[in-house]
PDB file of C-alpha atoms in Angstrom:
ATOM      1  CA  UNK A   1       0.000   0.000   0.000  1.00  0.00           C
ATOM      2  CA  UNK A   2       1.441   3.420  -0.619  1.00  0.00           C
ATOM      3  CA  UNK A   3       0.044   7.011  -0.722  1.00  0.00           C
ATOM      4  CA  UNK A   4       1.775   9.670  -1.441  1.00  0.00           C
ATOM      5  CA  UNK A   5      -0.579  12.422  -1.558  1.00  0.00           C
ATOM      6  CA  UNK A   6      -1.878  12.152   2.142  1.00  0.00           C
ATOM      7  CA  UNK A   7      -1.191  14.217   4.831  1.00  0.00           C
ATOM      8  CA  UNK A   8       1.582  11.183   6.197  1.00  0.00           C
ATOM      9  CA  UNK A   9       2.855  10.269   2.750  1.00  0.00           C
ATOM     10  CA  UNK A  10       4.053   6.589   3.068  1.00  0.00           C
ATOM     11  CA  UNK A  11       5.408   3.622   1.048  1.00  0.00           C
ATOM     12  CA  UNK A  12       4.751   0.423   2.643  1.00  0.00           C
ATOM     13  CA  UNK A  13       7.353  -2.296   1.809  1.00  0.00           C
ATOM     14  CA  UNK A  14      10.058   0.267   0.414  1.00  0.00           C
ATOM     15  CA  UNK A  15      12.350  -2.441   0.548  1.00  0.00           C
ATOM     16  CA  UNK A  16      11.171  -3.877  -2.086  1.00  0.00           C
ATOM     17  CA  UNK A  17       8.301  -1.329  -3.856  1.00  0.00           C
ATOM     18  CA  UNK A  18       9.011  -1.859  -7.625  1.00  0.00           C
ATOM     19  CA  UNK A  19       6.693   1.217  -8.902  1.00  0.00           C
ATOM     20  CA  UNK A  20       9.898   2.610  -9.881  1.00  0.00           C
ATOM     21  CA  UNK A  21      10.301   6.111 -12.281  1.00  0.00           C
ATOM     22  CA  UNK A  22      13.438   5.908 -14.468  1.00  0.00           C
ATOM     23  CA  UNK A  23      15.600   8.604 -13.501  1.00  0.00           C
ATOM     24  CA  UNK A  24      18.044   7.823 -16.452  1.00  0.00           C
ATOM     25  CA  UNK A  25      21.424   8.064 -16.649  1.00  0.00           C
ATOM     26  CA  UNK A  26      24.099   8.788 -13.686  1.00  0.00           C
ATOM     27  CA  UNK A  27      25.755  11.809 -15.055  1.00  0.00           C
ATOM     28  CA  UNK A  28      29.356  12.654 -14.461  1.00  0.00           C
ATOM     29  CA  UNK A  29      30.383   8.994 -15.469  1.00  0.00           C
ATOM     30  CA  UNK A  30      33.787   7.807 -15.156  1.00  0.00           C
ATOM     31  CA  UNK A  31      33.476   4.407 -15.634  1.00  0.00           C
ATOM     32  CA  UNK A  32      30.108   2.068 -16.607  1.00  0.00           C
ATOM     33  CA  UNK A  33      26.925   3.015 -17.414  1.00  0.00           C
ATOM     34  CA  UNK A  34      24.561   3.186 -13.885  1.00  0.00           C
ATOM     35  CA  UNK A  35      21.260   3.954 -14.496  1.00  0.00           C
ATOM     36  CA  UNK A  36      18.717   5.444 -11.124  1.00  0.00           C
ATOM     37  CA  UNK A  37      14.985   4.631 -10.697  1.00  0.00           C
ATOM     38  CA  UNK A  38      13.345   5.380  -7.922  1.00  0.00           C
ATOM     39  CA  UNK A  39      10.315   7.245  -6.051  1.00  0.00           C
ATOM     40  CA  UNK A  40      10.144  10.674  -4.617  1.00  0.00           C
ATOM     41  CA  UNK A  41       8.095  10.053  -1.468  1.00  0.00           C
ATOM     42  CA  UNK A  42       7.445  13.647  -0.606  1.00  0.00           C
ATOM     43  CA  UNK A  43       9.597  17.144  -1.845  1.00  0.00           C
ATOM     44  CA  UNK A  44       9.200  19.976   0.432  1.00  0.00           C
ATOM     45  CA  UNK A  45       8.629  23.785  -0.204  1.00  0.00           C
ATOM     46  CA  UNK A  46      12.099  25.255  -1.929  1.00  0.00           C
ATOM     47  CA  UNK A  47      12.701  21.408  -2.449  1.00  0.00           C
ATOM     48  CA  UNK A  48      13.434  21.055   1.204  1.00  0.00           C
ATOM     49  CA  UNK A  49      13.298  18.420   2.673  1.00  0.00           C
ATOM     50  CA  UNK A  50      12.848  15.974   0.053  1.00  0.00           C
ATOM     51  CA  UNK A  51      12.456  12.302   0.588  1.00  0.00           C
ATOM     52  CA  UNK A  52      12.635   8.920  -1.337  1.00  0.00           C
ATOM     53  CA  UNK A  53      13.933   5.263  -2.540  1.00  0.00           C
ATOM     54  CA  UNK A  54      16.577   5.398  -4.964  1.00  0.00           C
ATOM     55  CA  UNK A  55      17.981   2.946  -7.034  1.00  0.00           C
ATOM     56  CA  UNK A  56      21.055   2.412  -8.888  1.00  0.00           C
ATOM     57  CA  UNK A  57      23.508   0.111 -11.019  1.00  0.00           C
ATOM     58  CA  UNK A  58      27.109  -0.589 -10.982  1.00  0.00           C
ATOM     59  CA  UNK A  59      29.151   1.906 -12.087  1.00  0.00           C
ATOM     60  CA  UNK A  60      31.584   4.779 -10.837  1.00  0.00           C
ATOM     61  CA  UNK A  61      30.882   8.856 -11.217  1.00  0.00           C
ATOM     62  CA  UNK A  62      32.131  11.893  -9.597  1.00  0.00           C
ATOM     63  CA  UNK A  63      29.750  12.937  -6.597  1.00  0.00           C
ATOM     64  CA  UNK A  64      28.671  16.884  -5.652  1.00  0.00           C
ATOM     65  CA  UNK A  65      26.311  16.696  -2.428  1.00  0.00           C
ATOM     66  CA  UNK A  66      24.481  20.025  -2.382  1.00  0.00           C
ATOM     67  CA  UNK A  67      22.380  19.746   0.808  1.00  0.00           C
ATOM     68  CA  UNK A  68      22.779  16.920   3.639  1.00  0.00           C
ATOM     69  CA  UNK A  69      21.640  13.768   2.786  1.00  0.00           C
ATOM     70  CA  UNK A  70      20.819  11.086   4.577  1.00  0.00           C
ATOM     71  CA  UNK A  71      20.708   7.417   3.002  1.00  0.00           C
ATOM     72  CA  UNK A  72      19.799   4.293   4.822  1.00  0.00           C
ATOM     73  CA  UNK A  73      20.951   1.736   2.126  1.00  0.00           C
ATOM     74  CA  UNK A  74      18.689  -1.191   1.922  1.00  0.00           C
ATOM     75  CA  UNK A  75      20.506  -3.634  -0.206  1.00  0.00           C
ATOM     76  CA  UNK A  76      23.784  -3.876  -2.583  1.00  0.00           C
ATOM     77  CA  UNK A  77      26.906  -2.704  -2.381  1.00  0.00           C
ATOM     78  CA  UNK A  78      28.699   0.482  -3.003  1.00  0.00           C
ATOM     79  CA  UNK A  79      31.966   3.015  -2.244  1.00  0.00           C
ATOM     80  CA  UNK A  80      32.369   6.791  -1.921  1.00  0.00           C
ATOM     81  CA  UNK A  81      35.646   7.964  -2.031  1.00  0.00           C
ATOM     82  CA  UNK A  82      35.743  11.601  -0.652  1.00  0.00           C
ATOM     83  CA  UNK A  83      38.294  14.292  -2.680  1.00  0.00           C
ATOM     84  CA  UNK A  84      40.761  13.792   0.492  1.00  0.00           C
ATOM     85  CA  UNK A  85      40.824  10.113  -0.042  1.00  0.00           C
ATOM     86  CA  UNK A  86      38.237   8.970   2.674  1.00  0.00           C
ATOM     87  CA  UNK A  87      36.871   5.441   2.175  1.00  0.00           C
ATOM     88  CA  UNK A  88      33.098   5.160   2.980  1.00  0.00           C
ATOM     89  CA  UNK A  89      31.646   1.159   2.245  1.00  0.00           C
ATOM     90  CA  UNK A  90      28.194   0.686   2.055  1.00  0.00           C
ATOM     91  CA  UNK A  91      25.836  -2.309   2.447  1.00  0.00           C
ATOM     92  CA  UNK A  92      22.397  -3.163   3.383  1.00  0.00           C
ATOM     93  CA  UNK A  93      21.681  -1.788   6.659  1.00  0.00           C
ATOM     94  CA  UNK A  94      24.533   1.128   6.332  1.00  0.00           C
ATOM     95  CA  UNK A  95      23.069   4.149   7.280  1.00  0.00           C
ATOM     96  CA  UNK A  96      25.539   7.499   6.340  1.00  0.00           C
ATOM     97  CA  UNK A  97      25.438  11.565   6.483  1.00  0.00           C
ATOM     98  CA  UNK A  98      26.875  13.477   3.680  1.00  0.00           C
ATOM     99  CA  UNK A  99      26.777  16.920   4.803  1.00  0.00           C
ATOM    100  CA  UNK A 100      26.345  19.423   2.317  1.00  0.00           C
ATOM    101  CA  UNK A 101      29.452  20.213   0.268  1.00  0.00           C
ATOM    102  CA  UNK A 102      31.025  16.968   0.091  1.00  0.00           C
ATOM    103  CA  UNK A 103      32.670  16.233  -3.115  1.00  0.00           C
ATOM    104  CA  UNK A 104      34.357  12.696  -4.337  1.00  0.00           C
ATOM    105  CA  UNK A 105      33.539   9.685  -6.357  1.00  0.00           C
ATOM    106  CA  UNK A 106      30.019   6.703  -6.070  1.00  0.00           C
ATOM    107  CA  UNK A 107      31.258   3.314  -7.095  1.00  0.00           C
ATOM    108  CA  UNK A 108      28.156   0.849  -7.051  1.00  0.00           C
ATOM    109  CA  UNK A 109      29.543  -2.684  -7.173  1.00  0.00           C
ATOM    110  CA  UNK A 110      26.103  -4.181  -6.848  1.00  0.00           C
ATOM    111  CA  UNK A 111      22.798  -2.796  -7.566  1.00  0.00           C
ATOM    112  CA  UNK A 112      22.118  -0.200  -4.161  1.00  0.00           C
ATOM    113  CA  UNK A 113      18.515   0.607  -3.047  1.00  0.00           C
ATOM    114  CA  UNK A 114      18.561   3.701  -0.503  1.00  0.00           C
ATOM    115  CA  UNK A 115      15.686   5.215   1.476  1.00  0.00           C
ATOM    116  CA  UNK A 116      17.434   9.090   1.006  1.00  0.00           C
ATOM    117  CA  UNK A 117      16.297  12.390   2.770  1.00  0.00           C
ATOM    118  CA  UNK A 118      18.100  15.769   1.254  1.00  0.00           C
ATOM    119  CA  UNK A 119      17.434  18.732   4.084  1.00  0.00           C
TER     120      UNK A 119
END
């Protein structure tokens, strides 16, 4: 069950929810082709907050954060590599901050699913 358009907006099961939108391409590839679906959940006045699932592909692309984001990643693996060198590994269950501002590389080794919130 899912509404989006109530007063609570909800996705039940967004673990698995396939009612997906293509989001296209990952730009800013440097190596592979990912691709993003996913679901905006609820977007905010000024765009702020906005909330979702996101999916994503293997592949590798520079990374610009404008706002913090939250991401509880729900399955697959991936890596972000900050511009100082800064290792972050993510699997399912790996919850992580990116304040606004940071800057690096997103390697997806296996297909990632993340419940996101940008502030």
């Amino acid at each position: 069950m899912t509404n989006l358009t109530s007063s609570a907006p909800h996705i039940h099961n967004a673990t698995t929810y396939d009612d997906l939108a293509d989001w296209g391409a990952q730009p800013d590839a440097i190596e592979g082709a990912s691709h993003s679906t996913g679901r905006l959940l609820f977007k905010g006045p000024g765009n702020s907050p906005e909330t979702g699932i996101w999916v994503c592909t293997p592949g590798r692309w520079k990374i610009a954060v404008p706002r913090d984001e939250f991401c509880h990643f729900v399955s697959g693996r991936a890596r972000y590599t900050s511009v100082t060198g800064e290792v972050t590994e993510v699997e399912a269950g790996t919850c992580v901050v990116f304040p606004a501002g940071y800057e690096g590389e997103a390697e997806v080794i296996e297909t990632i699913r993340n419940i996101y919130m940008l502030a």
